[in-house]
XYZ file of N, CA and C in Angstrom:
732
model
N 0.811 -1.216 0.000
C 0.000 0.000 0.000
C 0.844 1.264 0.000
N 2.123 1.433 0.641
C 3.063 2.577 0.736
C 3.170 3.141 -0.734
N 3.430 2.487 -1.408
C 3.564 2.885 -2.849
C 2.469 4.208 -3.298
N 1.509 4.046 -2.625
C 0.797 5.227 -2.647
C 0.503 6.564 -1.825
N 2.036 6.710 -1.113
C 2.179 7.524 -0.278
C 3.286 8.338 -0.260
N 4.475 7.072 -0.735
C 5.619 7.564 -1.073
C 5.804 9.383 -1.671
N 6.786 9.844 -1.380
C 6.290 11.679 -1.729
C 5.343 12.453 -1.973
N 4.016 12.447 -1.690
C 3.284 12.938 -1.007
C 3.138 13.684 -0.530
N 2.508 15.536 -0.794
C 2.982 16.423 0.285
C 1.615 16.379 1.034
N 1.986 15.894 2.546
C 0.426 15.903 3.511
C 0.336 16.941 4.333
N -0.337 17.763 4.628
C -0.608 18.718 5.492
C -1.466 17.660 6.534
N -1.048 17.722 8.242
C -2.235 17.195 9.158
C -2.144 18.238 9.849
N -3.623 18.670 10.610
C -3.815 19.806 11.882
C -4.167 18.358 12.981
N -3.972 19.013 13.659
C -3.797 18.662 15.414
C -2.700 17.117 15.211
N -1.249 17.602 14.965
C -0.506 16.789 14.677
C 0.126 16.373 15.891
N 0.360 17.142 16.841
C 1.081 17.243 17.970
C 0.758 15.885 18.891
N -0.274 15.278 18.663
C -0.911 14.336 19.645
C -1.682 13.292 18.903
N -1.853 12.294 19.528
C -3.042 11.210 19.237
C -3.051 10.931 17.736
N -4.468 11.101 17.129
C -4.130 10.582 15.518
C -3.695 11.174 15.167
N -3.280 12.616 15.061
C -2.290 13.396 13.848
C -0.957 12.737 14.209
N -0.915 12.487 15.619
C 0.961 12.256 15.391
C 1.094 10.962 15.034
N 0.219 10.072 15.595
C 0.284 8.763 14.772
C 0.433 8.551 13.085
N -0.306 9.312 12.385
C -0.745 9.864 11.243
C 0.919 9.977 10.766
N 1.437 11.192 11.252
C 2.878 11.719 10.813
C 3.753 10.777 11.272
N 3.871 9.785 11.982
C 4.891 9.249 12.160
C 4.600 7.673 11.039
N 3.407 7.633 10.838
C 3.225 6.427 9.887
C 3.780 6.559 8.421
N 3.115 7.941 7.979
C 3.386 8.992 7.025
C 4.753 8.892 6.168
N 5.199 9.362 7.502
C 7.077 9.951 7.318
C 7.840 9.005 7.246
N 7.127 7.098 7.617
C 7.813 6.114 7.988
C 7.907 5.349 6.192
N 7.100 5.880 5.750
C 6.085 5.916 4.224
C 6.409 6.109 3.110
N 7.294 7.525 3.599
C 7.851 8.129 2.957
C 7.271 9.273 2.006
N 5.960 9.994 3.146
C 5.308 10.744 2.440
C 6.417 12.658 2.670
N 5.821 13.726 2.465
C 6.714 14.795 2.461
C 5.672 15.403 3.541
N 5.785 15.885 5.104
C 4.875 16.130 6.029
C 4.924 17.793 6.116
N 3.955 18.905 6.669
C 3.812 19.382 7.026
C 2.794 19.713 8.347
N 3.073 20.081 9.197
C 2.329 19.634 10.282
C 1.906 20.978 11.033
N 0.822 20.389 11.656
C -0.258 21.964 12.156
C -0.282 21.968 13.711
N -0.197 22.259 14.757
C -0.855 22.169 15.960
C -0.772 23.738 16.645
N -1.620 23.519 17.775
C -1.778 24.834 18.955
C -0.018 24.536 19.882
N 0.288 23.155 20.105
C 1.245 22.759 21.096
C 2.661 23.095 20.589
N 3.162 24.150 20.099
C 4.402 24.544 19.131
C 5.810 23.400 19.711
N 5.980 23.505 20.791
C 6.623 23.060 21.759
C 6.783 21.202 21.109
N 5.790 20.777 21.328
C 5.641 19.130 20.840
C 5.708 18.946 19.671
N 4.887 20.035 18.884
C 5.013 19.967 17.532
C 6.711 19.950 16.948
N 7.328 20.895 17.426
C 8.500 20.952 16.965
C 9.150 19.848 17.514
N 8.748 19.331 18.148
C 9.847 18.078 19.065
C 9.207 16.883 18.023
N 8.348 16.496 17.469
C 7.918 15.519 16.441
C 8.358 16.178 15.797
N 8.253 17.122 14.974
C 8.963 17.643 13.422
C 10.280 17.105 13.268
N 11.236 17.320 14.918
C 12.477 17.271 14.694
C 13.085 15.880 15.018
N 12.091 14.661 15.124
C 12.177 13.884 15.314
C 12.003 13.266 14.319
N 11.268 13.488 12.728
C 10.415 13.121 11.838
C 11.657 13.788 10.862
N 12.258 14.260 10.833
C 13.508 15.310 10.342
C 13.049 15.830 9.252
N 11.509 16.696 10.051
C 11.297 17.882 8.913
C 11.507 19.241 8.689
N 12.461 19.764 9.544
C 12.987 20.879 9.200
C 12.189 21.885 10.016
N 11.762 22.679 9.025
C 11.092 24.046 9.631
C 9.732 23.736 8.930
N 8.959 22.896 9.042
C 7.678 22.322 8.117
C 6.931 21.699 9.315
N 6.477 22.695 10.297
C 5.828 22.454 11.303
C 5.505 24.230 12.048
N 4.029 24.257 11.919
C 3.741 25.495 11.740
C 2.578 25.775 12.999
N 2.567 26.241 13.792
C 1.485 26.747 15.058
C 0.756 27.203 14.626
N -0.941 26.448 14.332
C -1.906 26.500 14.407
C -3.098 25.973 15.178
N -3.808 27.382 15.121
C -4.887 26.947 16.150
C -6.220 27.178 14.996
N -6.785 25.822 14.652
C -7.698 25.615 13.484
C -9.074 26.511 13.617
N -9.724 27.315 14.713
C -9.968 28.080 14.839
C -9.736 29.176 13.992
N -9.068 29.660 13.724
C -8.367 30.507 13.113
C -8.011 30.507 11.482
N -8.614 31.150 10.231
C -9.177 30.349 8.976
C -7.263 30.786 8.649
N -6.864 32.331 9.171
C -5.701 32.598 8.885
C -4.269 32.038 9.152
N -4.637 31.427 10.167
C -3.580 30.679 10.508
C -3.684 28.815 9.245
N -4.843 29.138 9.343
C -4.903 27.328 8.376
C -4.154 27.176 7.393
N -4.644 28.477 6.542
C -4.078 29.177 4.999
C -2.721 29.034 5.510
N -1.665 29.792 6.349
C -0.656 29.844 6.125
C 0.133 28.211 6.494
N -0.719 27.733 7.347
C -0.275 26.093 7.320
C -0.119 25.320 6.108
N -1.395 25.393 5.056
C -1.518 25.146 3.864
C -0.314 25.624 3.340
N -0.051 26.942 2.811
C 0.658 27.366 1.731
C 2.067 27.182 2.224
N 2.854 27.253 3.850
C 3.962 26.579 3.483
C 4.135 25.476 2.783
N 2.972 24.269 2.888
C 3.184 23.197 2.074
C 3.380 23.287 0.761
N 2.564 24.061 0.026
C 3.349 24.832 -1.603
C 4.296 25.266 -1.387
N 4.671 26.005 -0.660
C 6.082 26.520 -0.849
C 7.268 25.950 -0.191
N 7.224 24.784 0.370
C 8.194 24.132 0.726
C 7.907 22.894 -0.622
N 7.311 22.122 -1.080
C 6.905 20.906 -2.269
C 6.667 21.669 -3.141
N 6.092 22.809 -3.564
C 5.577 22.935 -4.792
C 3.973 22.787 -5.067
N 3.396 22.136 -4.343
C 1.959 21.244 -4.276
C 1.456 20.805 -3.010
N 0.113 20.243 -3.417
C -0.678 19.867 -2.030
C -1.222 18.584 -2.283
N -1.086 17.581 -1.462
C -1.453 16.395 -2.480
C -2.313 15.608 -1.845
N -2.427 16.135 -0.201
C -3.310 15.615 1.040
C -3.464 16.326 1.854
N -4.894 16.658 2.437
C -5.042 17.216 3.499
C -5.647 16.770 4.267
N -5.413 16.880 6.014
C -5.824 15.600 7.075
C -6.408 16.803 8.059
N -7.723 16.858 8.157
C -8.626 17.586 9.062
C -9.035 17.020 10.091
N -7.851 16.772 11.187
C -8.096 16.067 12.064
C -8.294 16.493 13.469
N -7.890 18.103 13.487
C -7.970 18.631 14.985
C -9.384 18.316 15.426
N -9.390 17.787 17.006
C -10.889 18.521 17.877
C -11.004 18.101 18.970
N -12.285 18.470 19.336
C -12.349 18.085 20.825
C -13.840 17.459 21.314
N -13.029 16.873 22.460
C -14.747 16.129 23.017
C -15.351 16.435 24.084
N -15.430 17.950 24.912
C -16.288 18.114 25.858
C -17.629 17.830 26.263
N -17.628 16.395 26.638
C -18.922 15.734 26.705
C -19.681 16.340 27.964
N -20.988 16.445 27.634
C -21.614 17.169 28.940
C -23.358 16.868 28.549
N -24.110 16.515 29.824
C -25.879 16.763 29.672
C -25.903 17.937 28.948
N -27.379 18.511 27.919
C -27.641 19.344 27.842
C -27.932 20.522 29.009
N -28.515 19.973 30.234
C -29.088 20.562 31.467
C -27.796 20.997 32.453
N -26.774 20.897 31.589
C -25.881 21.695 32.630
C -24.830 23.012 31.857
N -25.690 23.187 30.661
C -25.582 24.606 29.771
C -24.256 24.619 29.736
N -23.292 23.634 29.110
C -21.914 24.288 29.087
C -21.371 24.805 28.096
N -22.068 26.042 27.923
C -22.268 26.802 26.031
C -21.087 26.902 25.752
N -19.870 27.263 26.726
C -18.734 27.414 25.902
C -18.036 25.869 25.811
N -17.716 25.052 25.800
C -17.913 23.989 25.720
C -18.292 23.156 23.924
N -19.598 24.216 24.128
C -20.639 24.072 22.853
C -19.335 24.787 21.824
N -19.277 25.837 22.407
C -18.415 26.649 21.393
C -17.527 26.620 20.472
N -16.589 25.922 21.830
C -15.182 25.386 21.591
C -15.414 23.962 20.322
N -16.148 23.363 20.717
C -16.692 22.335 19.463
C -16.937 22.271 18.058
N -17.860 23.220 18.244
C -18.151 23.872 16.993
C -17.143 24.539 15.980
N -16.121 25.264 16.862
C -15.560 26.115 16.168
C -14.198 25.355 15.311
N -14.216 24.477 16.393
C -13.030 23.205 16.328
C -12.877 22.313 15.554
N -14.601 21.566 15.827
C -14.685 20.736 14.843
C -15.301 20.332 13.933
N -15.754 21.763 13.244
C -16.615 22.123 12.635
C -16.219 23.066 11.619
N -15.886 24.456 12.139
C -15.244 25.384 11.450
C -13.934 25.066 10.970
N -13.107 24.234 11.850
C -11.626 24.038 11.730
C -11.503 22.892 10.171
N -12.461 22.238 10.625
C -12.324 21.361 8.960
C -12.820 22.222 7.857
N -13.919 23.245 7.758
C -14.354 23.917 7.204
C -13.038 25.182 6.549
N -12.258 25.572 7.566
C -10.850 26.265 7.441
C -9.666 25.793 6.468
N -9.674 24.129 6.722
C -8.992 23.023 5.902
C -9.219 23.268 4.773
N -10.544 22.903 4.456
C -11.105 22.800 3.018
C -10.922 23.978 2.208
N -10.772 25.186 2.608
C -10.816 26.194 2.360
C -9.282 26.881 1.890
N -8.925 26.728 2.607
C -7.226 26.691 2.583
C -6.512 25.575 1.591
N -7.089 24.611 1.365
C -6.646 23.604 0.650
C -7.209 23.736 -0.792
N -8.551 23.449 -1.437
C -9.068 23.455 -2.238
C -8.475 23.920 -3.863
N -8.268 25.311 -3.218
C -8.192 25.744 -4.106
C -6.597 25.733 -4.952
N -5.434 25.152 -4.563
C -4.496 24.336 -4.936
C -4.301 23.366 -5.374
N -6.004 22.326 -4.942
C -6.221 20.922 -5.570
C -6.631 21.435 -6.681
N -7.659 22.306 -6.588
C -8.272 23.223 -8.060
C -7.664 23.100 -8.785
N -6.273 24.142 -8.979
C -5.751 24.472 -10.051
C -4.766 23.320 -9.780
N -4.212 22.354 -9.312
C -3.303 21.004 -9.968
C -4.638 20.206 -10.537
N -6.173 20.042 -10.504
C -6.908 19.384 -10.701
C -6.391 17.951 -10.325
N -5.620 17.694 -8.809
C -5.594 16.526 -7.992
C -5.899 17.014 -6.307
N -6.139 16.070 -5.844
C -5.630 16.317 -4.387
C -6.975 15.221 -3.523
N -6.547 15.089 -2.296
C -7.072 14.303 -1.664
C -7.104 14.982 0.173
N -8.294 15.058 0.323
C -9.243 15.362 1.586
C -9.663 14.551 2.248
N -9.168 14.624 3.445
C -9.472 13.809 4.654
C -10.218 14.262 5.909
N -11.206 13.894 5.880
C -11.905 15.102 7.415
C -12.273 13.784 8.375
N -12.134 13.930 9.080
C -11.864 12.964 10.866
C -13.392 13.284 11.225
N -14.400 12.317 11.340
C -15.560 12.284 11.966
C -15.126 11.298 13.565
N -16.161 10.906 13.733
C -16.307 9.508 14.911
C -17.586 8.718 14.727
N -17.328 7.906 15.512
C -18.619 6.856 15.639
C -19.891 7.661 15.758
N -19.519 8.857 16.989
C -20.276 9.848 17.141
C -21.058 10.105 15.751
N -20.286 10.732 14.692
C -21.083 10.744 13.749
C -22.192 10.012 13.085
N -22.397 8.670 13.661
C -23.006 7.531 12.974
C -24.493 7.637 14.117
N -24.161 8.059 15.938
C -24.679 7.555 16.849
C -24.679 8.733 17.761
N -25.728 8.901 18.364
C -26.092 9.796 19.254
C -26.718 9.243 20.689
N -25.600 9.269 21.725
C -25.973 8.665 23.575
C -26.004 9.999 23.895
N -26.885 9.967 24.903
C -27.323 11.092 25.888
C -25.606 11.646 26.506
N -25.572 12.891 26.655
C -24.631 13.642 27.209
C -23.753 13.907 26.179
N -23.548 13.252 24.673
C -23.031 13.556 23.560
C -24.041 14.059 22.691
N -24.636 15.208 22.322
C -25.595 15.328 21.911
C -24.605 16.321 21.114
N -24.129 17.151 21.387
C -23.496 18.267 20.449
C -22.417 17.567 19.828
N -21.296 17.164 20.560
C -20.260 16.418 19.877
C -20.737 15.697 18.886
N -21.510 15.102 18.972
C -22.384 14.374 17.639
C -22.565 14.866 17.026
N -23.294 16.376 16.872
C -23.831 17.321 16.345
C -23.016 17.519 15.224
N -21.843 17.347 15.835
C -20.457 18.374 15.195
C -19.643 16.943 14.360
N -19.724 16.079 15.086
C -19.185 15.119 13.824
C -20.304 14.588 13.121
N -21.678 15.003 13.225
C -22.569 14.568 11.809
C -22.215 15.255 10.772
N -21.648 16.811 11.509
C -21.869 17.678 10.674
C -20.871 17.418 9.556
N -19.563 16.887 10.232
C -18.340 16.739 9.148
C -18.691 15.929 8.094
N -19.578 14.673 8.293
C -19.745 13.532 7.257
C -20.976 14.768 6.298
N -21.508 15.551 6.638
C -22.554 15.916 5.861
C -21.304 17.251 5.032
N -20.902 17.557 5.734
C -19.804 18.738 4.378
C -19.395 17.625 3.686
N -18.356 17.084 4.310
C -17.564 15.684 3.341
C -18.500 15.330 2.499
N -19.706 15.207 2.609
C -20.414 14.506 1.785
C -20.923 15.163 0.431
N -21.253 16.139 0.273
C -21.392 17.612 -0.341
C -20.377 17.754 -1.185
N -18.933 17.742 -0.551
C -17.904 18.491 -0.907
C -17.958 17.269 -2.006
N -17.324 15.797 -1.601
C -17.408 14.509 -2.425
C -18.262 15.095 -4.096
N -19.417 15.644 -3.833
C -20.032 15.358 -5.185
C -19.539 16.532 -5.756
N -19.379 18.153 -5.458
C -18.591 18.953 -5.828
C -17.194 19.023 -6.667
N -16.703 18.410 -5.615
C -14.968 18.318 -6.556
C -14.730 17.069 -7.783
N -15.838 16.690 -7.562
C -15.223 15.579 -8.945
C -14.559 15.846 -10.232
N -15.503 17.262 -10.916
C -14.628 17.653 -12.101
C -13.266 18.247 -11.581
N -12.667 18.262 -10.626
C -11.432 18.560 -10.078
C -10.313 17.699 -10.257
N -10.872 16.277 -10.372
C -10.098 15.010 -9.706
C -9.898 14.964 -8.193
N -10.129 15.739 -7.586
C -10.058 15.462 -5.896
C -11.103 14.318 -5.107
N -10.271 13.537 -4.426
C -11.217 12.713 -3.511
C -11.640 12.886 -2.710
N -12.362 12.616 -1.413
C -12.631 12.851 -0.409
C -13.048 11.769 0.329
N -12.171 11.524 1.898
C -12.740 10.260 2.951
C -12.678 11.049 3.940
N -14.037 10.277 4.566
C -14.293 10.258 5.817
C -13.516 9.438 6.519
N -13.055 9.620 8.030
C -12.964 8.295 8.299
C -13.107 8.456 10.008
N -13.751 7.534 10.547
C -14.835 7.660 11.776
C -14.254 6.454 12.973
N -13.145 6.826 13.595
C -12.626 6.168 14.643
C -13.850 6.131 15.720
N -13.506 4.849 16.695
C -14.427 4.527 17.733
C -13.059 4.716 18.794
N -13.406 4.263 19.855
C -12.232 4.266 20.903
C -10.665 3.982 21.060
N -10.040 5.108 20.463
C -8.962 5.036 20.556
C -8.183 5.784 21.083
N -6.696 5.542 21.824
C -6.205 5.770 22.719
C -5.841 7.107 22.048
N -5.954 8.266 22.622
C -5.587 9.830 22.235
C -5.769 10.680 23.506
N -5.150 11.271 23.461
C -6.067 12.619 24.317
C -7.391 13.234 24.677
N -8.146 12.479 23.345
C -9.263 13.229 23.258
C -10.065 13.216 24.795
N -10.554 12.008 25.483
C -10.896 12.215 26.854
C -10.331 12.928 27.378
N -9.220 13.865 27.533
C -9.014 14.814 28.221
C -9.562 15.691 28.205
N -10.119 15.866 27.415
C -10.824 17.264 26.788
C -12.231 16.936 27.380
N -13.010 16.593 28.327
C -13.739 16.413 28.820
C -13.988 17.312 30.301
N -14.849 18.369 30.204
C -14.673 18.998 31.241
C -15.456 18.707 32.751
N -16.479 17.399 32.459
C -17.028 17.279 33.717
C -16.255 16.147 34.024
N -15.977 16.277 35.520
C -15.391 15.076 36.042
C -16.354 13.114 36.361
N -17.489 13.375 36.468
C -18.300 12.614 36.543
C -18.433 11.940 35.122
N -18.887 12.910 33.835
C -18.518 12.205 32.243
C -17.488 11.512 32.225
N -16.096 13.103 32.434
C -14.958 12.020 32.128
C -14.808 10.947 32.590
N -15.485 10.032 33.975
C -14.821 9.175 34.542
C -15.709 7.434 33.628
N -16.803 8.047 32.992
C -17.316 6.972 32.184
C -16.775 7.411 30.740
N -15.999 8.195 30.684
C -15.503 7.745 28.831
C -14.447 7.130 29.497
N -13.651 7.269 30.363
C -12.224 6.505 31.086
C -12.593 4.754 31.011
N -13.694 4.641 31.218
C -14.167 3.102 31.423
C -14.664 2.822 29.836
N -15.189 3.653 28.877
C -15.260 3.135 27.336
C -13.698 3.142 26.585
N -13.291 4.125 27.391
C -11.401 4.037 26.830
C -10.786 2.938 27.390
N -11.292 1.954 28.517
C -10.372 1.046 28.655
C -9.559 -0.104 27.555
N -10.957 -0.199 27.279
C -10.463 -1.125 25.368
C -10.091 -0.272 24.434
N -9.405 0.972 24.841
C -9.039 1.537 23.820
C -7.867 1.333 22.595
N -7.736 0.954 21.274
C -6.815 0.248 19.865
C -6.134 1.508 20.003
N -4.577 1.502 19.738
C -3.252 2.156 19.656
C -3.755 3.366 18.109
N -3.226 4.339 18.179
C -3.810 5.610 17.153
C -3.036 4.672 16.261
N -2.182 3.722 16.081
C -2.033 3.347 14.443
C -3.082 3.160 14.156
N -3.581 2.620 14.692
C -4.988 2.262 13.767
C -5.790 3.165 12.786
N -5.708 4.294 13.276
C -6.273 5.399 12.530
C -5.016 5.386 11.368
N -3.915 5.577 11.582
C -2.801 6.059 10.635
C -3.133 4.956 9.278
N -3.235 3.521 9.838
C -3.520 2.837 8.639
C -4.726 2.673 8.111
N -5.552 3.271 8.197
C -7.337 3.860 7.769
C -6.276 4.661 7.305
N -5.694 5.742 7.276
C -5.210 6.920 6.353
C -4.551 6.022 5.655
N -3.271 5.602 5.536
C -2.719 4.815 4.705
C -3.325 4.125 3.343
N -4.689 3.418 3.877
C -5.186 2.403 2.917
C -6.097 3.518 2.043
N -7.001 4.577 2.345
C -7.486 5.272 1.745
C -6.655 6.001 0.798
N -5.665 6.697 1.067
C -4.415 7.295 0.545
C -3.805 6.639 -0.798
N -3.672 5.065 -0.829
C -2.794 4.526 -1.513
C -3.456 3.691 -2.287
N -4.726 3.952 -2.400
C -5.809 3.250 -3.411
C -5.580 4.025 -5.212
N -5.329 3.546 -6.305
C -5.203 3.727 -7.631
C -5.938 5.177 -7.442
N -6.121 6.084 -8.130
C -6.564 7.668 -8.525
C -7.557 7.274 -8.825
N -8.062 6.667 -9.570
C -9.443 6.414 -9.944
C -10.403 5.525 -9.380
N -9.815 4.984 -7.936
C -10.630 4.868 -6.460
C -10.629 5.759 -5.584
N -11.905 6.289 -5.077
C -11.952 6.931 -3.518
C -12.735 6.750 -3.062
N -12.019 6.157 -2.004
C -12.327 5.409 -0.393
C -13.414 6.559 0.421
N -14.583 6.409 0.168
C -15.232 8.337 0.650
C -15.536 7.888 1.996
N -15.319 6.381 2.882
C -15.421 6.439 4.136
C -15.037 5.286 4.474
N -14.737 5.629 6.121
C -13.946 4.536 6.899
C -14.676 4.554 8.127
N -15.204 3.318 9.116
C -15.924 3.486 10.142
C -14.545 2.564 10.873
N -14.477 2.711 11.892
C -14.292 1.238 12.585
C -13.667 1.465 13.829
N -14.041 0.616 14.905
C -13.937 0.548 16.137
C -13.056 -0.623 16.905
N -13.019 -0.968 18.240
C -12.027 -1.875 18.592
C -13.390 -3.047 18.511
N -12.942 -3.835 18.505
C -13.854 -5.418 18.240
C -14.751 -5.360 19.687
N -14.006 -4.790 20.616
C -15.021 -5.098 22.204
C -16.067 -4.128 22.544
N -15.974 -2.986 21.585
C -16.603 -1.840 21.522
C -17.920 -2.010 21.013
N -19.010 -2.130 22.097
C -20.663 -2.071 21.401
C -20.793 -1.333 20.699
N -20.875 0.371 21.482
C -21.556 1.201 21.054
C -20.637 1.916 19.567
């Protein structure tokens, strides 16, 4: 499957941790050409310089449409081109509706919602004019399934499969692809990002069976390295012990 990865210029946001760094270290192992996005400059640069990419690791907070763009366009201007983009930053502040944690709501939305929306935006129009490129936006199971106290987080990864989905029929006269791909419990950070202590302590018990972030990296991999005239427009999958 590497064969379809080999030089490669990939842009990932929220690289610093969990699936993006899994992502970049599978990537780079691949032999793809990385550029990498995060808020954590500090880690980021300590993977960049571990990954021996130079100065091709750029502080972004996906929030921010201006900061995305300039994540994007070092990747032209360090390769020449854009040949993947991995919309993977976000967060999971799980909470009841009845305990109003609007900013919470906010932070979600803006994250994981707007921030892929920032991606696409920043990216596109480079796949445009090479008329190639390949889009990756990070949903969850969430997206598929809605349990009480995840009601927004859901919200926000339905929402990604429904752009992705849109975008998919859009770019075709482009040649650009587009996958989803919808991890279930895997070991990341993301439970941290949980601001009630009572939630967090039952995603801690759905994270116990939590599968190693390769797993996600090779869902990127196999989508990635499929012939040009396949695209993989989605990936679901969870650890085997995982009901929900």
């Amino acid at each position: 499957m590497t064969q379809g990865v080999k030089d490669k210029v990939v842009v990932i946001t929220g690289a610093s941790s969990g699936l993006g760094e899994a992502a970049a270290r599978r990537l780079s192992r691949d032999g793809a050409k990385l550029v990498l996005g995060a808020r954590r400059l500090e880690r980021l640069q300590a993977l960049a310089q571990e990954l021996s990419l130079g100065g091709d690791a750029v502080q972004t907070d996906v929030t921010q449409h201006e900061q995305v763009r300039r994540l994007v366009d070092r990747a032209v201007q360090s390769h020449g081109r854009l040949d993947v983009i991995i919309n993977n930053a976000g967060l999971m502040p799980l909470s009841p509706f009845e305990r109003l944690k609007i900013e919470d709501w906010d932070r979600m939305i803006d994250v994981n919602i707007k921030g892929v929306l920032y991606g696409v935006a920043a990216a596109l129009p480079h796949m445009k004019a090479q008329r190639s490129g390949h889009i990756i936006n990070v949903s969850s199971v969430a997206g598929h399934k809605v349990r009480p106290g995840g009601a927004v987080y859901a919200a926000t990864k339905h929402a990604v499969r429904a752009l992705s989905e849109g975008l998919r029929q859009e770019v075709k006269p482009y040649n650009i692809r587009t996958t989803i791909i919808s991890p279930g419990a895997v070991a990341t950070e993301l439970p941290d990002s949980v601001t009630e202590p009572d939630v967090a302590a039952n995603v801690r018990k759905t994270y116990e069976n939590a599968i190693p972030a390769d797993s996600f990296a090779r869902a990127v991999v196999f989508a990635m390295s499929q012939p040009e005239d396949v695209d993989i427009n989605e990936i679901l999958f969870r650890p085997t012990s995982q009901e929900y």
